Amino acid sequence: MRSRVLRRLINAGGARSARQVAVIGGSGRTLISSCPLRSVLPPTHVSGPAISTSSSFASLFHVRTFSSSSAGNVCLIQSEEQFSSALNKIQDESSPAILYFTAVWCPPCRFMSPVLEELSGKYPHVTTYKIDIDQKGIEDKLSELRIDSVPRLHFFKDGKKVDEIIGADIERLKYTMERLYE
């Protein structure tokens, strides 16, 4: 498959000189540098979590949208109104909850998401609100909460923020959830 793509690139003029196409150390692995793959290959050949749209984001991580939330699941926040409503619900109902700030392009977030999904199943009484920081319209809320890096998790108990994790610290995540929600 790789050699077929390489031949297609060379025949299509994608590689203009011999120095743009190289074989790495006799391993047979091909390195293509300075080649705009997006313009040469059809979009269907370029896929993955890093280029997912927000609508496929939910299906990729098996999350439910905010409107279908129920105790113990992961809800994807898709607007400023949903974000405000989630914050109000957490504070007014004193519901145990986690705000998980993430981004599709963030490798540590992609590493952490499946672990958080698994832990969410272990603690069904805790609602996790997954917030993609690149979502349009939530900039003011992010600024208000001083969200300047991802992944970031805010843990709530009895309507109050009781802990925070910045970064993909899986062991601390497990410990914090066990300590707060068992």
CSV table of C-alpha atoms in Angstrom, one decimal:
chain,number,residue,atom,x,y,z
A,1,MET,CA,0.0,0.0,0.0
A,2,ARG,CA,2.8,2.4,1.0
A,3,SER,CA,4.7,1.9,-2.3
A,4,ARG,CA,1.5,2.3,-4.3
A,5,VAL,CA,0.9,5.7,-2.6
A,6,LEU,CA,4.6,6.6,-3.1
A,7,ARG,CA,4.3,5.8,-6.8
A,8,ARG,CA,1.1,7.8,-7.1
A,9,LEU,CA,2.8,10.8,-5.5
A,10,ILE,CA,5.8,10.6,-7.8
A,11,ASN,CA,3.7,10.1,-10.9
A,12,ALA,CA,1.4,13.0,-9.9
A,13,GLY,CA,4.4,15.3,-9.4
A,14,GLY,CA,4.0,15.2,-5.6
A,15,ALA,CA,7.8,14.5,-5.2
A,16,ARG,CA,9.8,17.0,-7.3
A,17,SER,CA,13.3,15.8,-6.6
A,18,ALA,CA,15.2,12.7,-5.3
A,19,ARG,CA,16.0,14.4,-2.0
A,20,GLN,CA,12.3,14.8,-1.2
A,21,VAL,CA,11.8,11.0,-1.2
A,22,ALA,CA,14.2,8.8,0.9
A,23,VAL,CA,14.4,5.3,2.2
A,24,ILE,CA,15.2,5.2,6.0
A,25,GLY,CA,18.4,3.2,6.7
A,26,GLY,CA,17.7,0.2,4.4
A,27,SER,CA,14.6,-0.7,6.5
A,28,GLY,CA,12.4,-0.4,3.5
A,29,ARG,CA,10.4,2.3,5.3
A,30,THR,CA,9.7,5.3,3.0
A,31,LEU,CA,10.0,8.8,4.2
A,32,ILE,CA,8.2,11.5,2.2
A,33,SER,CA,9.2,15.0,3.2
A,34,SER,CA,7.9,18.3,1.8
A,35,CYS,CA,4.9,16.5,0.3
A,36,PRO,CA,1.5,18.1,0.8
A,37,LEU,CA,-0.4,14.8,1.4
A,38,ARG,CA,-3.8,16.6,1.9
A,39,SER,CA,-3.7,18.0,-1.7
A,40,VAL,CA,-2.5,14.7,-3.3
A,41,LEU,CA,-4.6,12.1,-1.5
A,42,PRO,CA,-8.4,12.3,-1.4
A,43,PRO,CA,-9.8,13.4,2.0
A,44,THR,CA,-11.1,9.8,2.6
A,45,HIS,CA,-7.5,8.6,3.0
A,46,VAL,CA,-6.8,11.2,5.7
A,47,SER,CA,-8.5,10.2,8.9
A,48,GLY,CA,-8.0,10.0,12.7
A,49,PRO,CA,-8.9,11.7,15.9
A,50,ALA,CA,-6.7,14.7,15.3
A,51,ILE,CA,-8.9,15.8,12.4
A,52,SER,CA,-12.3,14.7,13.7
A,53,THR,CA,-15.2,17.1,13.6
A,54,SER,CA,-17.1,17.9,16.7
A,55,SER,CA,-20.0,15.8,15.6
A,56,SER,CA,-17.8,12.7,15.2
A,57,PHE,CA,-16.0,13.5,18.4
A,58,ALA,CA,-19.0,12.2,20.4
A,59,SER,CA,-19.2,8.9,18.5
A,60,LEU,CA,-15.4,8.5,18.7
A,61,PHE,CA,-15.4,8.5,22.5
A,62,HIS,CA,-18.9,7.0,23.1
A,63,VAL,CA,-20.2,10.1,24.9
A,64,ARG,CA,-23.7,11.3,25.0
A,65,THR,CA,-24.7,14.9,24.3
A,66,PHE,CA,-25.8,17.1,27.2
A,67,SER,CA,-29.4,16.8,26.4
A,68,SER,CA,-29.4,13.0,27.0
A,69,SER,CA,-27.5,13.1,30.2
A,70,SER,CA,-28.3,10.8,33.1
A,71,ALA,CA,-26.5,10.0,36.2
A,72,GLY,CA,-23.2,8.1,35.8
A,73,ASN,CA,-22.5,8.9,32.1
A,74,VAL,CA,-20.3,11.2,30.1
A,75,CYS,CA,-22.0,14.2,28.6
A,76,LEU,CA,-20.6,16.3,25.8
A,77,ILE,CA,-21.1,20.0,26.3
A,78,GLN,CA,-21.8,21.6,22.9
A,79,SER,CA,-22.8,25.2,23.7
A,80,GLU,CA,-22.4,28.0,26.2
A,81,GLU,CA,-26.0,27.4,27.3
A,82,GLN,CA,-25.3,23.7,28.1
A,83,PHE,CA,-22.1,24.7,29.8
A,84,SER,CA,-24.0,27.2,32.1
A,85,SER,CA,-26.7,24.7,32.7
A,86,ALA,CA,-24.2,22.0,33.7
A,87,LEU,CA,-22.5,24.4,36.2
A,88,ASN,CA,-25.9,25.4,37.6
A,89,LYS,CA,-26.9,21.8,38.0
A,90,ILE,CA,-23.7,20.9,39.7
A,91,GLN,CA,-24.0,23.8,42.2
A,92,ASP,CA,-27.8,23.8,42.8
A,93,GLU,CA,-28.4,20.1,43.0
A,94,SER,CA,-25.0,19.4,44.8
A,95,SER,CA,-24.5,16.6,42.3
A,96,PRO,CA,-21.1,14.9,42.3
A,97,ALA,CA,-19.6,15.8,38.9
A,98,ILE,CA,-16.4,16.2,36.9
A,99,LEU,CA,-15.7,18.9,34.3
A,100,TYR,CA,-13.3,17.4,31.8
A,101,PHE,CA,-11.7,20.1,29.6
A,102,THR,CA,-10.2,18.5,26.5
A,103,ALA,CA,-9.3,19.1,22.9
A,104,VAL,CA,-9.4,16.8,19.9
A,105,TRP,CA,-5.9,17.8,18.8
A,106,CYS,CA,-4.4,17.1,22.3
A,107,PRO,CA,-2.5,13.7,22.5
A,108,PRO,CA,-2.6,13.6,26.4
A,109,CYS,CA,-6.4,14.1,26.2
A,110,ARG,CA,-6.8,11.2,23.8
A,111,PHE,CA,-4.7,9.1,26.2
A,112,MET,CA,-6.8,10.1,29.2
A,113,SER,CA,-10.3,9.9,27.6
A,114,PRO,CA,-10.7,6.1,27.6
A,115,VAL,CA,-9.5,5.9,31.2
A,116,LEU,CA,-12.0,8.5,32.3
A,117,GLU,CA,-14.7,6.7,30.3
A,118,GLU,CA,-13.9,3.5,32.2
A,119,LEU,CA,-13.8,5.2,35.6
A,120,SER,CA,-17.2,6.9,34.8
A,121,GLY,CA,-18.7,3.4,34.6
A,122,LYS,CA,-17.2,2.5,37.9
A,123,TYR,CA,-18.8,5.6,39.5
A,124,PRO,CA,-22.3,5.8,38.0
A,125,HIS,CA,-23.5,8.4,40.4
A,126,VAL,CA,-20.9,10.9,39.1
A,127,THR,CA,-21.7,12.8,35.9
A,128,THR,CA,-18.7,13.8,33.8
A,129,TYR,CA,-19.1,16.8,31.5
A,130,LYS,CA,-16.7,16.7,28.6
A,131,ILE,CA,-15.9,20.1,27.3
A,132,ASP,CA,-14.0,20.6,24.0
A,133,ILE,CA,-12.1,23.9,24.6
A,134,ASP,CA,-12.3,24.6,20.8
A,135,GLN,CA,-16.1,24.7,20.9
A,136,LYS,CA,-17.4,28.0,19.6
A,137,GLY,CA,-19.2,30.2,22.1
A,138,ILE,CA,-17.6,29.0,25.3
A,139,GLU,CA,-14.6,31.3,25.4
A,140,ASP,CA,-16.0,33.5,28.1
A,141,LYS,CA,-16.7,30.6,30.4
A,142,LEU,CA,-13.3,29.1,29.8
A,143,SER,CA,-11.7,32.5,30.6
A,144,GLU,CA,-13.9,32.8,33.7
A,145,LEU,CA,-12.7,29.4,35.0
A,146,ARG,CA,-9.1,30.2,33.9
A,147,ILE,CA,-8.8,27.2,31.7
A,148,ASP,CA,-5.4,27.7,29.9
A,149,SER,CA,-4.3,24.1,29.3
A,150,VAL,CA,-5.7,20.6,28.6
A,151,PRO,CA,-6.4,18.1,29.8
A,152,ARG,CA,-7.8,19.6,33.0
A,153,LEU,CA,-10.4,18.2,35.3
A,154,HIS,CA,-12.4,19.9,38.0
A,155,PHE,CA,-14.0,17.7,40.6
A,156,PHE,CA,-17.2,18.7,42.4
A,157,LYS,CA,-18.8,17.4,45.5
A,158,ASP,CA,-21.8,18.9,47.4
A,159,GLY,CA,-21.9,21.7,44.9
A,160,LYS,CA,-18.3,22.9,45.4
A,161,LYS,CA,-15.1,22.4,43.5
A,162,VAL,CA,-13.0,20.2,45.8
A,163,ASP,CA,-10.0,19.2,43.5
A,164,GLU,CA,-8.4,19.8,40.2
A,165,ILE,CA,-6.0,17.8,38.0
A,166,ILE,CA,-3.9,19.5,35.3
A,167,GLY,CA,-2.3,17.1,32.8
A,168,ALA,CA,-2.8,13.4,32.1
A,169,ASP,CA,-2.0,12.0,35.5
A,170,ILE,CA,-3.9,8.7,35.4
A,171,GLU,CA,-2.9,7.5,38.9
A,172,ARG,CA,-3.9,10.8,40.5
A,173,LEU,CA,-7.2,10.6,38.6
A,174,LYS,CA,-7.9,7.1,39.9
A,175,TYR,CA,-6.9,8.2,43.5
A,176,THR,CA,-9.0,11.4,43.4
A,177,MET,CA,-12.1,9.6,42.1
A,178,GLU,CA,-11.8,6.9,44.7
A,179,ARG,CA,-11.2,9.4,47.5
A,180,LEU,CA,-14.1,11.7,46.5
A,181,TYR,CA,-16.8,9.4,45.1
A,182,GLU,CA,-16.7,6.0,46.8
